[in-house]
mmCIF file of N, CA and C in Angstrom:
data_model
loop_
_atom_site.group_PDB
_atom_site.id
_atom_site.type_symbol
_atom_site.label_atom_id
_atom_site.label_comp_id
_atom_site.label_asym_id
_atom_site.label_seq_id
_atom_site.Cartn_x
_atom_site.Cartn_y
_atom_site.Cartn_z
ATOM 1 N N MET R 15 -19.415 7.819 7.860
ATOM 2 C CA MET R 15 -19.223 8.379 7.214
ATOM 3 C C MET R 15 -17.839 7.774 6.254
ATOM 4 N N SER R 16 -18.555 7.528 4.587
ATOM 5 C CA SER R 16 -17.577 6.761 3.243
ATOM 6 C C SER R 16 -15.961 7.328 3.554
ATOM 7 N N ILE R 17 -15.526 6.885 2.663
ATOM 8 C CA ILE R 17 -14.156 7.436 2.668
ATOM 9 C C ILE R 17 -14.053 8.943 1.493
ATOM 10 N N ALA R 18 -15.043 8.695 0.796
ATOM 11 C CA ALA R 18 -15.527 9.297 -0.641
ATOM 12 C C ALA R 18 -16.229 10.552 0.325
ATOM 13 N N GLU R 19 -16.417 10.238 1.570
ATOM 14 C CA GLU R 19 -17.411 11.715 1.807
ATOM 15 C C GLU R 19 -16.157 12.756 2.767
ATOM 16 N N LYS R 20 -15.097 11.679 3.062
ATOM 17 C CA LYS R 20 -14.986 12.794 3.910
ATOM 18 C C LYS R 20 -13.108 13.182 3.165
ATOM 19 N N ILE R 21 -12.967 13.146 1.506
ATOM 20 C CA ILE R 21 -11.520 13.242 0.990
ATOM 21 C C ILE R 21 -12.116 14.250 0.291
ATOM 22 N N LYS R 22 -11.302 16.028 0.536
ATOM 23 C CA LYS R 22 -11.187 17.160 -0.593
ATOM 24 C C LYS R 22 -11.093 16.515 -1.852
ATOM 25 N N VAL R 23 -11.515 17.253 -3.361
ATOM 26 C CA VAL R 23 -11.869 16.373 -4.525
ATOM 27 C C VAL R 23 -11.661 17.784 -5.256
ATOM 28 N N LEU R 24 -10.046 18.155 -6.087
ATOM 29 C CA LEU R 24 -10.253 19.368 -7.003
ATOM 30 C C LEU R 24 -9.769 18.730 -8.853
ATOM 31 N N ILE R 25 -11.054 19.344 -9.110
ATOM 32 C CA ILE R 25 -10.905 18.632 -10.509
ATOM 33 C C ILE R 25 -10.322 19.578 -11.614
ATOM 34 N N VAL R 26 -9.216 20.002 -12.226
ATOM 35 C CA VAL R 26 -8.496 21.427 -12.758
ATOM 36 C C VAL R 26 -8.668 20.183 -14.588
ATOM 37 N N ASP R 27 -10.173 21.666 -15.489
ATOM 38 C CA ASP R 27 -9.857 20.840 -16.584
ATOM 39 C C ASP R 27 -10.477 22.005 -16.984
ATOM 40 N N ASP R 28 -9.741 22.429 -18.430
ATOM 41 C CA ASP R 28 -10.888 23.509 -19.467
ATOM 42 C C ASP R 28 -11.867 23.870 -19.933
ATOM 43 N N GLN R 29 -12.490 22.499 -19.922
ATOM 44 C CA GLN R 29 -13.572 21.797 -20.755
ATOM 45 C C GLN R 29 -14.180 21.612 -19.515
ATOM 46 N N VAL R 30 -15.922 22.805 -19.889
ATOM 47 C CA VAL R 30 -16.488 22.799 -19.000
ATOM 48 C C VAL R 30 -17.335 21.902 -18.812
ATOM 49 N N THR R 31 -17.965 21.093 -19.965
ATOM 50 C CA THR R 31 -18.570 19.936 -20.043
ATOM 51 C C THR R 31 -17.697 18.752 -19.251
ATOM 52 N N SER R 32 -16.304 18.137 -19.743
ATOM 53 C CA SER R 32 -15.875 17.398 -19.048
ATOM 54 C C SER R 32 -15.035 18.217 -17.259
ATOM 55 N N ARG R 33 -15.547 19.317 -16.822
ATOM 56 C CA ARG R 33 -15.131 19.293 -15.505
ATOM 57 C C ARG R 33 -17.621 18.986 -15.139
ATOM 58 N N LEU R 34 -18.681 19.195 -15.151
ATOM 59 C CA LEU R 34 -19.442 19.231 -14.805
ATOM 60 C C LEU R 34 -19.210 17.325 -14.856
ATOM 61 N N LEU R 35 -19.228 16.527 -16.377
ATOM 62 C CA LEU R 35 -18.960 14.418 -16.661
ATOM 63 C C LEU R 35 -18.061 14.696 -14.929
ATOM 64 N N LEU R 36 -16.913 15.569 -14.757
ATOM 65 C CA LEU R 36 -16.274 14.219 -13.759
ATOM 66 C C LEU R 36 -16.838 14.728 -12.435
ATOM 67 N N GLY R 37 -17.041 15.722 -11.730
ATOM 68 C CA GLY R 37 -18.266 15.742 -10.748
ATOM 69 C C GLY R 37 -19.147 15.091 -10.495
ATOM 70 N N ASP R 38 -20.258 15.124 -11.880
ATOM 71 C CA ASP R 38 -21.501 14.401 -11.671
ATOM 72 C C ASP R 38 -20.461 12.861 -11.623
ATOM 73 N N ALA R 39 -20.173 12.540 -12.107
ATOM 74 C CA ALA R 39 -19.308 10.910 -11.263
ATOM 75 C C ALA R 39 -18.959 10.690 -10.525
ATOM 76 N N LEU R 40 -18.126 12.197 -9.952
ATOM 77 C CA LEU R 40 -17.424 11.939 -7.757
ATOM 78 C C LEU R 40 -18.858 11.579 -7.010
ATOM 79 N N GLN R 41 -19.702 12.128 -8.064
ATOM 80 C CA GLN R 41 -21.043 12.604 -6.864
ATOM 81 C C GLN R 41 -21.619 11.831 -6.393
ATOM 82 N N GLN R 42 -21.294 10.437 -8.140
ATOM 83 C CA GLN R 42 -22.293 9.145 -7.874
ATOM 84 C C GLN R 42 -21.736 8.044 -6.399
ATOM 85 N N LEU R 43 -20.160 8.435 -6.931
ATOM 86 C CA LEU R 43 -18.976 7.559 -6.118
ATOM 87 C C LEU R 43 -19.499 7.996 -4.220
ATOM 88 N N GLY R 44 -19.649 9.187 -4.578
ATOM 89 C CA GLY R 44 -20.052 9.526 -2.677
ATOM 90 C C GLY R 44 -19.482 10.559 -2.122
ATOM 91 N N PHE R 45 -18.353 11.753 -3.555
ATOM 92 C CA PHE R 45 -18.044 12.086 -3.746
ATOM 93 C C PHE R 45 -18.437 13.349 -2.762
ATOM 94 N N LYS R 46 -18.665 14.272 -1.457
ATOM 95 C CA LYS R 46 -19.247 15.609 -1.536
ATOM 96 C C LYS R 46 -18.377 17.006 -1.840
ATOM 97 N N GLN R 47 -17.146 16.971 -1.045
ATOM 98 C CA GLN R 47 -15.655 18.531 -2.209
ATOM 99 C C GLN R 47 -15.725 18.068 -2.342
ATOM 100 N N ILE R 48 -16.053 19.240 -3.314
ATOM 101 C CA ILE R 48 -15.604 18.401 -4.321
ATOM 102 C C ILE R 48 -15.958 20.698 -4.967
ATOM 103 N N THR R 49 -14.441 20.943 -5.318
ATOM 104 C CA THR R 49 -13.459 21.941 -5.533
ATOM 105 C C THR R 49 -13.162 21.883 -7.535
ATOM 106 N N ALA R 50 -13.219 22.788 -8.571
ATOM 107 C CA ALA R 50 -12.887 22.966 -10.067
ATOM 108 C C ALA R 50 -12.431 24.058 -10.823
ATOM 109 N N ALA R 51 -11.693 23.677 -10.999
ATOM 110 C CA ALA R 51 -10.674 24.641 -11.818
ATOM 111 C C ALA R 51 -9.975 24.587 -12.971
ATOM 112 N N GLY R 52 -10.854 26.195 -13.481
ATOM 113 C CA GLY R 52 -10.251 26.035 -15.629
ATOM 114 C C GLY R 52 -8.541 25.980 -16.339
ATOM 115 N N ASP R 53 -7.775 25.726 -15.429
ATOM 116 C CA ASP R 53 -7.081 25.722 -16.009
ATOM 117 C C ASP R 53 -5.387 24.957 -14.424
ATOM 118 N N GLY R 54 -4.725 25.181 -15.233
ATOM 119 C CA GLY R 54 -3.686 24.663 -13.777
ATOM 120 C C GLY R 54 -3.084 25.643 -13.127
ATOM 121 N N GLU R 55 -3.645 27.244 -13.411
ATOM 122 C CA GLU R 55 -3.197 28.598 -12.984
ATOM 123 C C GLU R 55 -3.975 28.133 -11.136
ATOM 124 N N GLN R 56 -5.316 28.352 -11.697
ATOM 125 C CA GLN R 56 -6.624 28.597 -10.867
ATOM 126 C C GLN R 56 -6.188 27.808 -9.581
ATOM 127 N N GLY R 57 -5.341 26.406 -10.492
ATOM 128 C CA GLY R 57 -5.465 25.005 -9.966
ATOM 129 C C GLY R 57 -4.799 24.637 -8.317
ATOM 130 N N LEU R 58 -4.108 25.258 -8.983
ATOM 131 C CA LEU R 58 -2.752 25.773 -8.624
ATOM 132 C C LEU R 58 -2.498 26.723 -6.633
ATOM 133 N N LYS R 59 -3.849 27.719 -7.811
ATOM 134 C CA LYS R 59 -4.007 29.168 -6.942
ATOM 135 C C LYS R 59 -5.269 28.695 -5.688
ATOM 136 N N ILE R 60 -5.666 27.107 -5.538
ATOM 137 C CA ILE R 60 -7.212 26.471 -4.996
ATOM 138 C C ILE R 60 -6.107 26.245 -4.467
ATOM 139 N N MET R 61 -4.742 25.406 -5.004
ATOM 140 C CA MET R 61 -4.304 24.142 -3.535
ATOM 141 C C MET R 61 -3.430 25.225 -2.383
ATOM 142 N N THR R 62 -2.790 25.908 -3.343
ATOM 143 C CA THR R 62 -1.684 27.149 -2.140
ATOM 144 C C THR R 62 -3.259 26.967 -1.414
ATOM 145 N N GLN R 63 -4.181 28.106 -1.238
ATOM 146 C CA GLN R 63 -5.202 28.343 -0.281
ATOM 147 C C GLN R 63 -6.043 27.589 0.561
ATOM 148 N N GLN R 64 -5.938 26.158 0.159
ATOM 149 C CA GLN R 64 -6.502 25.917 0.828
ATOM 150 C C GLN R 64 -6.580 23.765 0.322
ATOM 151 N N PRO R 65 -5.159 22.658 0.760
ATOM 152 C CA PRO R 65 -4.923 21.712 0.659
ATOM 153 C C PRO R 65 -6.086 20.553 0.173
ATOM 154 N N HIS R 66 -5.785 20.126 -1.117
ATOM 155 C CA HIS R 66 -7.404 18.420 -1.028
ATOM 156 C C HIS R 66 -6.009 17.526 -1.003
ATOM 157 N N HIS R 67 -6.636 16.699 -0.628
ATOM 158 C CA HIS R 67 -6.812 15.030 -1.256
ATOM 159 C C HIS R 67 -6.542 15.155 -2.003
ATOM 160 N N LEU R 68 -7.216 14.695 -3.001
ATOM 161 C CA LEU R 68 -6.792 14.227 -4.215
ATOM 162 C C LEU R 68 -7.017 15.396 -5.806
ATOM 163 N N VAL R 69 -6.483 15.078 -6.443
ATOM 164 C CA VAL R 69 -6.244 15.917 -7.857
ATOM 165 C C VAL R 69 -7.042 15.424 -8.664
ATOM 166 N N ILE R 70 -7.803 15.587 -9.072
ATOM 167 C CA ILE R 70 -7.875 14.989 -10.713
ATOM 168 C C ILE R 70 -8.328 16.256 -11.738
ATOM 169 N N SER R 71 -6.604 16.169 -13.132
ATOM 170 C CA SER R 71 -6.704 17.183 -13.753
ATOM 171 C C SER R 71 -6.437 16.138 -15.355
ATOM 172 N N ASP R 72 -6.329 17.348 -16.346
ATOM 173 C CA ASP R 72 -6.360 17.110 -17.114
ATOM 174 C C ASP R 72 -4.649 17.428 -17.720
ATOM 175 N N PHE R 73 -4.321 17.746 -19.298
ATOM 176 C CA PHE R 73 -3.309 17.415 -19.338
ATOM 177 C C PHE R 73 -3.051 18.559 -20.276
ATOM 178 N N ASN R 74 -3.923 18.791 -21.383
ATOM 179 C CA ASN R 74 -3.580 19.478 -22.082
ATOM 180 C C ASN R 74 -4.818 20.716 -22.390
ATOM 181 N N MET R 75 -4.461 21.992 -21.446
ATOM 182 C CA MET R 75 -4.655 22.800 -20.610
ATOM 183 C C MET R 75 -3.519 24.013 -21.477
ATOM 184 N N PRO R 76 -4.781 24.974 -21.199
ATOM 185 C CA PRO R 76 -4.154 26.730 -21.768
ATOM 186 C C PRO R 76 -3.001 27.466 -19.751
ATOM 187 N N LYS R 77 -2.490 27.828 -20.203
ATOM 188 C CA LYS R 77 -2.237 28.495 -19.069
ATOM 189 C C LYS R 77 -0.774 27.703 -18.478
ATOM 190 N N MET R 78 -1.331 26.586 -17.715
ATOM 191 C CA MET R 78 -0.319 25.733 -17.501
ATOM 192 C C MET R 78 -0.851 24.360 -17.785
ATOM 193 N N ASP R 79 -0.141 22.751 -17.869
ATOM 194 C CA ASP R 79 -0.319 22.307 -18.741
ATOM 195 C C ASP R 79 -0.508 21.454 -17.226
ATOM 196 N N GLY R 80 -1.113 20.148 -17.549
ATOM 197 C CA GLY R 80 -0.979 19.275 -16.130
ATOM 198 C C GLY R 80 -0.055 18.601 -15.567
ATOM 199 N N LEU R 81 1.293 18.487 -16.332
ATOM 200 C CA LEU R 81 2.354 17.809 -16.044
ATOM 201 C C LEU R 81 2.709 18.798 -15.259
ATOM 202 N N VAL R 82 2.844 20.388 -16.088
ATOM 203 C CA VAL R 82 3.507 21.348 -15.033
ATOM 204 C C VAL R 82 2.469 21.536 -13.459
ATOM 205 N N PHE R 83 1.782 21.984 -13.637
ATOM 206 C CA PHE R 83 0.406 21.541 -12.343
ATOM 207 C C PHE R 83 1.017 20.671 -11.886
ATOM 208 N N LEU R 84 1.204 19.309 -11.815
ATOM 209 C CA LEU R 84 1.582 18.201 -10.573
ATOM 210 C C LEU R 84 2.949 18.819 -10.573
ATOM 211 N N GLN R 85 3.871 19.303 -11.808
ATOM 212 C CA GLN R 85 5.046 19.649 -10.812
ATOM 213 C C GLN R 85 5.441 20.448 -9.474
ATOM 214 N N HIS R 86 4.136 21.799 -9.661
ATOM 215 C CA HIS R 86 3.741 22.801 -8.445
ATOM 216 C C HIS R 86 4.095 22.212 -7.433
ATOM 217 N N VAL R 87 2.422 20.903 -7.533
ATOM 218 C CA VAL R 87 1.875 20.362 -6.796
ATOM 219 C C VAL R 87 2.930 19.517 -5.521
ATOM 220 N N ARG R 88 3.795 18.434 -6.180
ATOM 221 C CA ARG R 88 4.490 18.042 -6.355
ATOM 222 C C ARG R 88 5.730 18.727 -4.774
ATOM 223 N N ALA R 89 5.899 19.725 -5.303
ATOM 224 C CA ALA R 89 7.682 20.890 -4.921
ATOM 225 C C ALA R 89 6.478 21.105 -4.221
ATOM 226 N N ASN R 90 5.208 21.866 -3.888
ATOM 227 C CA ASN R 90 4.822 22.670 -2.703
ATOM 228 C C ASN R 90 4.720 21.375 -1.337
ATOM 229 N N PRO R 91 5.589 22.377 -0.172
ATOM 230 C CA PRO R 91 5.191 21.003 1.291
ATOM 231 C C PRO R 91 4.039 21.160 1.427
ATOM 232 N N ALA R 92 3.044 21.412 1.377
ATOM 233 C CA ALA R 92 2.280 21.408 2.184
ATOM 234 C C ALA R 92 0.693 21.013 1.013
ATOM 235 N N THR R 93 1.361 20.915 -0.415
ATOM 236 C CA THR R 93 -0.212 20.386 -1.041
ATOM 237 C C THR R 93 0.955 19.236 -1.279
ATOM 238 N N LYS R 94 2.206 18.679 -1.639
ATOM 239 C CA LYS R 94 2.529 17.745 -1.942
ATOM 240 C C LYS R 94 1.652 15.603 -1.773
ATOM 241 N N LYS R 95 1.662 16.380 -0.423
ATOM 242 C CA LYS R 95 1.081 14.149 -0.491
ATOM 243 C C LYS R 95 -0.484 14.308 -1.533
ATOM 244 N N ALA R 96 -1.000 15.600 -1.510
ATOM 245 C CA ALA R 96 -2.695 14.303 -2.774
ATOM 246 C C ALA R 96 -1.724 14.314 -3.906
ATOM 247 N N ALA R 97 -3.479 13.008 -3.300
ATOM 248 C CA ALA R 97 -3.091 12.550 -4.777
ATOM 249 C C ALA R 97 -3.634 12.930 -6.287
ATOM 250 N N PHE R 98 -3.035 12.761 -7.356
ATOM 251 C CA PHE R 98 -2.716 13.016 -8.275
ATOM 252 C C PHE R 98 -3.476 12.398 -9.879
ATOM 253 N N ILE R 99 -4.371 12.032 -9.954
ATOM 254 C CA ILE R 99 -4.692 11.431 -11.693
ATOM 255 C C ILE R 99 -5.000 12.027 -12.577
ATOM 256 N N ILE R 100 -3.905 11.822 -13.308
ATOM 257 C CA ILE R 100 -3.948 12.481 -14.511
ATOM 258 C C ILE R 100 -5.438 12.000 -15.722
ATOM 259 N N LEU R 101 -5.880 13.094 -16.129
ATOM 260 C CA LEU R 101 -6.388 12.731 -17.113
ATOM 261 C C LEU R 101 -5.982 13.039 -19.018
ATOM 262 N N THR R 102 -5.607 11.979 -19.385
ATOM 263 C CA THR R 102 -5.106 12.111 -20.794
ATOM 264 C C THR R 102 -6.363 11.503 -21.254
ATOM 265 N N ALA R 103 -5.965 11.438 -23.394
ATOM 266 C CA ALA R 103 -6.147 10.593 -24.362
ATOM 267 C C ALA R 103 -5.906 9.479 -24.021
ATOM 268 N N GLN R 104 -6.376 8.261 -24.809
ATOM 269 C CA GLN R 104 -5.971 6.676 -24.855
ATOM 270 C C GLN R 104 -4.561 6.486 -25.043
ATOM 271 N N GLY R 105 -3.813 6.099 -24.789
ATOM 272 C CA GLY R 105 -2.999 5.543 -25.887
ATOM 273 C C GLY R 105 -1.690 6.260 -25.074
ATOM 274 N N ASP R 106 -1.865 7.800 -25.435
ATOM 275 C CA ASP R 106 -0.689 8.537 -24.583
ATOM 276 C C ASP R 106 -0.001 7.800 -23.840
ATOM 277 N N ARG R 107 1.522 6.373 -24.544
ATOM 278 C CA ARG R 107 2.387 6.076 -23.706
ATOM 279 C C ARG R 107 3.816 6.993 -22.763
ATOM 280 N N ALA R 108 3.736 7.879 -23.576
ATOM 281 C CA ALA R 108 4.808 9.185 -23.439
ATOM 282 C C ALA R 108 4.158 9.693 -22.090
ATOM 283 N N LEU R 109 3.263 10.642 -22.313
ATOM 284 C CA LEU R 109 2.231 11.590 -21.460
ATOM 285 C C LEU R 109 1.843 10.411 -20.304
ATOM 286 N N VAL R 110 1.641 9.196 -20.340
ATOM 287 C CA VAL R 110 1.783 8.144 -18.864
ATOM 288 C C VAL R 110 2.950 7.384 -18.566
ATOM 289 N N GLN R 111 3.969 7.519 -18.755
ATOM 290 C CA GLN R 111 5.393 7.821 -18.293
ATOM 291 C C GLN R 111 6.008 8.729 -18.596
ATOM 292 N N LYS R 112 5.595 10.130 -18.540
ATOM 293 C CA LYS R 112 6.232 10.933 -18.034
ATOM 294 C C LYS R 112 5.119 11.834 -16.572
ATOM 295 N N ALA R 113 4.400 11.322 -16.467
ATOM 296 C CA ALA R 113 3.472 12.189 -16.025
ATOM 297 C C ALA R 113 3.649 11.389 -14.293
ATOM 298 N N ALA R 114 4.320 9.343 -14.090
ATOM 299 C CA ALA R 114 4.658 9.459 -13.617
ATOM 300 C C ALA R 114 5.589 9.281 -12.604
ATOM 301 N N ALA R 115 6.678 9.678 -13.352
ATOM 302 C CA ALA R 115 7.869 9.923 -12.797
ATOM 303 C C ALA R 115 7.791 11.149 -12.365
ATOM 304 N N LEU R 116 7.505 12.128 -12.915
ATOM 305 C CA LEU R 116 6.717 13.743 -11.751
ATOM 306 C C LEU R 116 6.064 13.289 -10.912
ATOM 307 N N GLY R 117 5.471 12.217 -10.195
ATOM 308 C CA GLY R 117 4.048 11.829 -8.759
ATOM 309 C C GLY R 117 3.260 11.445 -9.333
ATOM 310 N N ALA R 118 2.755 11.524 -10.154
ATOM 311 C CA ALA R 118 0.457 11.111 -10.903
ATOM 312 C C ALA R 118 0.989 10.067 -9.993
ATOM 313 N N ASN R 119 -0.384 10.120 -9.730
ATOM 314 C CA ASN R 119 -0.425 8.457 -8.353
ATOM 315 C C ASN R 119 -1.238 7.265 -9.618
ATOM 316 N N ASN R 120 -1.839 8.022 -10.775
ATOM 317 C CA ASN R 120 -2.681 6.711 -11.629
ATOM 318 C C ASN R 120 -2.854 7.686 -12.606
ATOM 319 N N VAL R 121 -3.778 7.067 -14.330
ATOM 320 C CA VAL R 121 -3.875 7.960 -14.572
ATOM 321 C C VAL R 121 -5.227 7.347 -15.219
ATOM 322 N N LEU R 122 -5.831 8.619 -15.793
ATOM 323 C CA LEU R 122 -7.240 8.270 -15.622
ATOM 324 C C LEU R 122 -7.441 8.382 -17.621
ATOM 325 N N ALA R 123 -7.733 8.111 -18.321
ATOM 326 C CA ALA R 123 -8.101 7.771 -20.034
ATOM 327 C C ALA R 123 -9.296 8.411 -20.312
ATOM 328 N N LYS R 124 -9.456 8.838 -20.976
ATOM 329 C CA LYS R 124 -10.494 10.038 -21.581
ATOM 330 C C LYS R 124 -11.285 8.477 -22.280
ATOM 331 N N PRO R 125 -11.996 9.047 -22.960
ATOM 332 C CA PRO R 125 -13.276 8.648 -22.768
ATOM 333 C C PRO R 125 -13.288 8.611 -21.382
ATOM 334 N N PHE R 126 -13.633 8.014 -19.829
ATOM 335 C CA PHE R 126 -13.461 7.289 -18.467
ATOM 336 C C PHE R 126 -15.046 6.974 -18.939
ATOM 337 N N THR R 127 -15.167 6.028 -17.800
ATOM 338 C CA THR R 127 -16.440 5.461 -17.407
ATOM 339 C C THR R 127 -16.035 5.843 -16.245
ATOM 340 N N ILE R 128 -17.701 5.659 -15.018
ATOM 341 C CA ILE R 128 -17.545 5.958 -14.028
ATOM 342 C C ILE R 128 -16.426 4.535 -13.176
ATOM 343 N N GLU R 129 -16.503 3.504 -13.313
ATOM 344 C CA GLU R 129 -16.196 2.134 -13.402
ATOM 345 C C GLU R 129 -15.066 2.396 -12.871
ATOM 346 N N LYS R 130 -14.393 2.891 -14.177
ATOM 347 C CA LYS R 130 -13.089 3.237 -14.721
ATOM 348 C C LYS R 130 -12.559 4.143 -13.869
ATOM 349 N N MET R 131 -13.385 5.440 -13.839
ATOM 350 C CA MET R 131 -13.302 6.558 -11.882
ATOM 351 C C MET R 131 -12.657 5.760 -10.391
ATOM 352 N N LYS R 132 -13.282 5.106 -10.510
ATOM 353 C CA LYS R 132 -14.177 4.443 -8.874
ATOM 354 C C LYS R 132 -12.471 3.659 -8.937
ATOM 355 N N ALA R 133 -12.539 2.783 -10.307
ATOM 356 C CA ALA R 133 -11.118 1.353 -9.269
ATOM 357 C C ALA R 133 -10.035 2.571 -9.853
ATOM 358 N N ALA R 134 -9.254 4.047 -10.318
ATOM 359 C CA ALA R 134 -8.315 4.661 -10.868
ATOM 360 C C ALA R 134 -7.963 5.384 -9.114
ATOM 361 N N ILE R 135 -9.424 6.264 -8.689
ATOM 362 C CA ILE R 135 -9.930 6.180 -7.233
ATOM 363 C C ILE R 135 -8.997 5.280 -5.851
ATOM 364 N N GLU R 136 -9.682 4.265 -5.946
ATOM 365 C CA GLU R 136 -9.076 3.947 -5.179
ATOM 366 C C GLU R 136 -7.781 2.717 -5.427
ATOM 367 N N ALA R 137 -7.139 2.497 -6.691
ATOM 368 C CA ALA R 137 -5.795 2.169 -7.004
ATOM 369 C C ALA R 137 -5.190 3.490 -5.723
ATOM 370 N N VAL R 138 -5.972 4.264 -5.242
ATOM 371 C CA VAL R 138 -5.315 5.647 -4.430
ATOM 372 C C VAL R 138 -5.161 5.488 -2.881
ATOM 373 N N PHE R 139 -6.715 4.806 -2.769
ATOM 374 C CA PHE R 139 -7.133 5.340 -1.665
ATOM 375 C C PHE R 139 -7.177 4.218 -0.766
ATOM 376 N N GLY R 140 -8.230 3.269 -2.053
ATOM 377 C CA GLY R 140 -8.582 2.215 -0.840
ATOM 378 C C GLY R 140 -9.630 1.685 -1.705
ATOM 379 N N ALA R 141 -10.225 1.359 -1.010
ATOM 380 C CA ALA R 141 -12.107 0.878 -1.034
ATOM 381 C C ALA R 141 -13.266 2.448 -0.822
ATOM 382 N N LEU R 142 -13.554 2.360 -1.657
ATOM 383 C CA LEU R 142 -14.140 3.889 -1.409
ATOM 384 C C LEU R 142 -15.509 4.090 -0.126
ATOM 385 N N LYS R 143 -15.974 2.385 0.142
ATOM 386 C CA LYS R 143 -16.697 2.162 0.881
ATOM 387 C C LYS R 143 -16.923 2.004 2.528
#
């Protein structure tokens, strides 16, 4: 069993198309345990009910944006150790710095490639094979 197959992933993005693209890319990388949420509030509910090892969250979402969601994940003892990758538009330096200060493990710029997603995840977990 590969590392990817053991990792529970939570995708949090308000755009259905984006969630589907992320899920497809994760499956191509060997991930099997993938859950999706449409916003930070739903993501937080899922994380408190069943913590995941990796969260890939969009920044700009209704109800609760990615940085507020990240703060809640880091504040909860049951979820604070989850790896957190934030999705953002390319070139948003201020957001990248704020996400890092709040405890994001990595940033993935949109639009992304499978190779860039793999690199972002491997920077946190090591080689996926």
